[in-house]
């Protein structure tokens, strides 16, 4: 039962509506997506991770509840399991819109082609709008088209606004899929369906993370991104992919670090956390490499199985004994079906684990970034204190110099720097507070993300085994029938 | 030495089992138990590969078995090289499926099948060498007998020409043709199947690494971190289960389908060799016929004598060969059937176990409180 809505006070972020995103394919010719790299999944229920050629939206059931547990809200929400405020449920599903431009690439379109290989349709549904006291959106259901560069543009804006105050801004996907992968998982050809699907999936996860962030969801740039029909073209995003921005930001932060004296960390929490994130980074990279290897071998197994299936079929054709011949041909069919299963499982491995781990490695880069910003903020505060001290000394000297104008100026400068010191301290406290909250949110979200993925993975594993049971049960009588 | 002793009771083929294998340096010793068909008393002997080789050579060189050349000799697996002197890759190349499996399990099975096939063969089971193999306390391989003087298929050009020599009998010509064709197909299938098994083993290893790495993600800082560590451990267990599944599946593959394909390939070779021997005799016969026709009067009688003898041998070989081929076809289908059924049942059982296990994990994870 929902509690009475408390009238909002100014500082609390309130989300009183249910927000669903759905990105579905709106390609002009539904059959135009080449399916040769994607398993056609003819044997089992549709799996969410596959690109479905009949253009159904893939994630109709996937609404993810995200509760907003920022510390400021806790006192109000602390009463019982159903919070007073309806949680936001943003679900982001993106499917590619296949533009004609994607397949015809003329030389003078190179610049465009390089910048964005594809356009995506983003369909948004806001439900339960009656409960909204804060109208973020003009309409309840709408679709917009977005280019890859638009996503990058959004990220660069958010990064410039929020990273320096300690918000973990989710990184945008890499332009090149190779990015983190050491092993080629598929064709790098921009027109390949597999590439498009990878990109689509990455954009979806990016947008989902962004929208899950309580502060970012309310950001006007985000609203504009979700809602406006025409977005101003993102400027020079070639250089500014998500990771690119973070690298730039981190480089600047590192440069600053090298110049400053080591920060006197008064709060052990930050030191410990930083170390933990360093460790986590190493662990996640290792896990990612393991999964890549797994995906690679599974694809190899699929190829081998298909090859064996063919040879078994040939045996079946050449065999004189009728029943044996039939059994061998059936065996070939079973092996072909098993090959399909291997492919599907490889996709599960990849889209579930490999991408999750890759996302988290990139997220940790953002986390490290905010920690570095805190150091920068601290250093700015320290510099202000040093400056203030100098100004005070200068003023003290001027006391005995009989230069009333200069003395006045010196006093004014002292006031100026006192204010800066105070601001510096406030900024430092604020960023420290923000980071603590953000890290808490990160850790909670991490558990949820991993749980969701593990469950999906287990479902795929169970499905595979059940299919295998079916195939072997069907084959057994054939084998027994050989007389 | 006569090699047919009607009085000696023969070993019961079904009772032959290789029960143990021990390794001493480079030598492998096999413990073989068997029973005579006339008694229920079991006998155990210890044999090395040399003894098996001696047995095969003895069978090949029996002197007074009519039409011996027409017999399809059960194929003996190649000599095993203990792990000290070869790499896995080399072993795979030489032995294919027989190199896989723990502790020479599959290889022993292949040897066991060889002995069973010899003991079940109407002609070969009567050999004194076989009897001696199963009962002699001394290692029979120590006394090397003469080697078989049979023509073995080789790649010498002359031999190749003979292999293609046109047959006088439609039945045999068709057998020779299908044999060549099928044996290639089976070899290819065996290789492809082996590839899938090896990849499954690689997958098992990769899962092992993944599972181990997940154990390292360990942090008990705060409730969320503790929960995350627990989730990682859960996933580690799941991946471990995936690994175990791969191992079981590839084990099933090797011990049934793999062994079947290997056996089928080698038996087809044996059949091919027999047909080649007959073809060589045919060539010899046709030469004898020509010599007889062209012989000068003073040599004619001798040549005719040779021609008659050769004709008789050839006829004998052909009649034995025909029976052997029919027997081969029956046995082969039966063996393949058994292995296919066994393979299917094993894989089905493994899939059922694994499905249950994954379902359990799934339920546990769904109930996992975050």
Short mmCIF file of C-alpha atoms in Angstrom, two decimals, chain A residues 269 272-273 276 280 283-284 286-288 290-291 293-295 297-298 300-302 304-309 311-312 314-315 318-321 324 327-328 331 335 342 349 353 357 440 443-444 446-448 450-451 454-459 461-462 465-466 468-473 475-477 479-483, chain B residues 178 181-182 185-186 188-190 192-193 195-197 199-200 202-203 206-207 209-210 213-214 216-219 221-222 224-225 227-228 231-232 234-235 238-239 242 245-246 257 261 264 329 332-334 336-337 340-341 343-345 347-348 350-355 358-359 361-363 365-370:
data_model
loop_
_atom_site.label_atom_id
_atom_site.label_comp_id
_atom_site.label_asym_id
_atom_site.label_seq_id
_atom_site.Cartn_x
_atom_site.Cartn_y
_atom_site.Cartn_z
CA UNK A 269 37.76 5.57 4.35
CA UNK A 272 40.88 2.20 1.83
CA UNK A 273 38.29 2.65 -0.85
CA UNK A 276 39.82 -1.49 -3.01
CA UNK A 280 38.78 -4.55 -8.08
CA UNK A 283 40.34 -8.56 -10.64
CA UNK A 284 37.72 -7.46 -13.13
CA UNK A 286 41.34 -10.73 -15.19
CA UNK A 287 37.77 -11.99 -15.14
CA UNK A 288 37.09 -10.22 -18.39
CA UNK A 290 38.79 -15.33 -18.73
CA UNK A 291 35.37 -14.75 -20.22
CA UNK A 293 38.71 -16.92 -23.67
CA UNK A 294 35.52 -18.81 -22.89
CA UNK A 295 33.62 -17.07 -25.66
CA UNK A 297 36.51 -21.46 -27.34
CA UNK A 298 32.76 -21.77 -27.55
CA UNK A 300 35.50 -22.75 -31.92
CA UNK A 301 33.37 -25.58 -30.57
CA UNK A 302 30.47 -24.40 -32.68
CA UNK A 304 33.98 -27.93 -34.96
CA UNK A 305 30.54 -29.30 -34.21
CA UNK A 306 29.17 -28.04 -37.52
CA UNK A 307 32.10 -29.64 -39.28
CA UNK A 308 31.52 -32.96 -37.56
CA UNK A 309 27.81 -32.75 -38.37
CA UNK A 311 30.97 -35.41 -42.00
CA UNK A 312 28.36 -37.49 -40.17
CA UNK A 314 28.19 -37.77 -45.51
CA UNK A 315 28.63 -41.01 -43.63
CA UNK A 318 27.32 -43.48 -48.02
CA UNK A 319 26.35 -46.14 -45.54
CA UNK A 320 24.73 -49.19 -47.09
CA UNK A 321 22.98 -50.53 -44.05
CA UNK A 324 22.58 -47.41 -39.61
CA UNK A 327 20.81 -43.21 -37.52
CA UNK A 328 23.93 -41.51 -38.83
CA UNK A 331 23.09 -37.96 -35.65
CA UNK A 335 24.91 -32.30 -33.99
CA UNK A 342 26.83 -23.64 -28.71
CA UNK A 349 28.68 -15.68 -22.38
CA UNK A 353 29.39 -11.57 -18.77
CA UNK A 357 32.68 -6.98 -16.86
CA UNK A 440 27.57 3.37 -1.68
CA UNK A 443 28.31 -0.99 -4.52
CA UNK A 444 24.60 -1.61 -4.16
CA UNK A 446 26.90 -3.68 -8.58
CA UNK A 447 25.30 -6.43 -6.57
CA UNK A 448 22.00 -5.96 -8.42
CA UNK A 450 25.59 -9.05 -11.18
CA UNK A 451 22.60 -10.85 -9.75
CA UNK A 454 23.84 -14.41 -13.23
CA UNK A 455 20.16 -15.28 -13.23
CA UNK A 456 19.89 -14.66 -16.97
CA UNK A 457 22.99 -16.77 -17.49
CA UNK A 458 21.64 -19.63 -15.41
CA UNK A 459 18.41 -19.46 -17.37
CA UNK A 461 22.32 -22.76 -19.09
CA UNK A 462 19.15 -24.52 -17.98
CA UNK A 465 20.52 -28.55 -21.02
CA UNK A 466 16.80 -28.99 -21.51
CA UNK A 468 20.00 -31.30 -25.11
CA UNK A 469 17.73 -33.63 -23.18
CA UNK A 470 15.12 -33.28 -25.91
CA UNK A 471 17.62 -34.01 -28.66
CA UNK A 472 19.11 -37.06 -26.99
CA UNK A 473 15.69 -38.43 -26.08
CA UNK A 475 17.85 -39.79 -30.95
CA UNK A 476 17.83 -42.76 -28.57
CA UNK A 477 15.06 -44.71 -30.30
CA UNK A 479 20.00 -45.61 -32.28
CA UNK A 480 18.16 -48.52 -30.73
CA UNK A 481 16.35 -49.17 -33.99
CA UNK A 482 19.57 -50.18 -35.69
CA UNK A 483 19.23 -53.93 -36.14
CA UNK B 178 32.84 -49.03 -50.89
CA UNK B 181 35.17 -44.65 -49.94
CA UNK B 182 33.80 -45.35 -46.47
CA UNK B 185 34.75 -40.78 -44.61
CA UNK B 186 35.18 -42.51 -41.29
CA UNK B 188 37.44 -37.66 -41.52
CA UNK B 189 34.56 -38.07 -39.07
CA UNK B 190 36.91 -39.44 -36.44
CA UNK B 192 36.33 -33.97 -36.66
CA UNK B 193 34.86 -35.64 -33.63
CA UNK B 195 38.43 -31.84 -32.60
CA UNK B 196 35.12 -31.26 -30.83
CA UNK B 197 36.28 -33.30 -27.85
CA UNK B 199 37.72 -28.07 -27.74
CA UNK B 200 35.39 -29.19 -24.96
CA UNK B 202 39.81 -26.49 -23.59
CA UNK B 203 36.49 -25.05 -22.50
CA UNK B 206 38.90 -21.98 -19.42
CA UNK B 207 35.98 -22.42 -17.04
CA UNK B 209 40.40 -20.29 -14.75
CA UNK B 210 37.25 -18.18 -14.68
CA UNK B 213 39.48 -15.87 -10.59
CA UNK B 214 36.03 -15.33 -9.12
CA UNK B 216 39.74 -13.74 -5.65
CA UNK B 217 37.02 -11.11 -5.57
CA UNK B 218 36.79 -10.95 -1.85
CA UNK B 219 35.93 -7.98 0.26
CA UNK B 221 34.20 -4.01 4.03
CA UNK B 222 30.51 -3.32 4.27
CA UNK B 224 27.13 -4.48 -0.01
CA UNK B 225 30.71 -5.64 -0.46
CA UNK B 227 27.01 -9.52 -0.64
CA UNK B 228 29.04 -8.93 -3.76
CA UNK B 231 27.57 -13.44 -5.41
CA UNK B 232 30.99 -13.92 -6.93
CA UNK B 234 28.07 -18.32 -6.18
CA UNK B 235 29.03 -17.60 -9.75
CA UNK B 238 28.17 -22.21 -11.20
CA UNK B 239 31.13 -21.93 -13.55
CA UNK B 242 29.83 -25.79 -16.19
CA UNK B 245 29.74 -30.76 -17.25
CA UNK B 246 32.20 -30.25 -20.08
CA UNK B 257 31.49 -42.56 -29.78
CA UNK B 261 34.88 -44.37 -34.52
CA UNK B 264 35.53 -48.72 -37.00
CA UNK B 329 29.09 -56.43 -41.78
CA UNK B 332 30.11 -53.93 -37.38
CA UNK B 333 26.49 -52.82 -37.35
CA UNK B 334 25.99 -54.44 -33.99
CA UNK B 336 28.16 -49.36 -33.83
CA UNK B 337 24.65 -49.72 -32.56
CA UNK B 340 25.68 -45.19 -30.36
CA UNK B 341 23.07 -46.29 -27.83
CA UNK B 343 26.77 -42.69 -26.08
CA UNK B 344 23.27 -41.38 -26.33
CA UNK B 345 22.28 -42.80 -22.94
CA UNK B 347 24.87 -37.92 -22.74
CA UNK B 348 21.18 -37.97 -21.87
CA UNK B 350 24.63 -36.23 -18.00
CA UNK B 351 22.27 -33.61 -19.43
CA UNK B 352 19.59 -34.59 -16.95
CA UNK B 353 21.98 -34.37 -14.00
CA UNK B 354 23.38 -31.05 -15.16
CA UNK B 355 19.95 -29.60 -15.86
CA UNK B 358 21.65 -25.69 -12.85
CA UNK B 359 17.98 -25.46 -11.93
CA UNK B 361 21.46 -22.96 -8.66
CA UNK B 362 18.87 -20.87 -10.47
CA UNK B 363 16.35 -21.21 -7.67
CA UNK B 365 20.05 -17.28 -7.02
CA UNK B 366 16.52 -16.07 -7.52
CA UNK B 367 16.03 -16.23 -3.79
CA UNK B 368 19.30 -14.46 -3.14
CA UNK B 369 18.60 -11.27 -1.23
CA UNK B 370 20.47 -8.22 -2.41
#
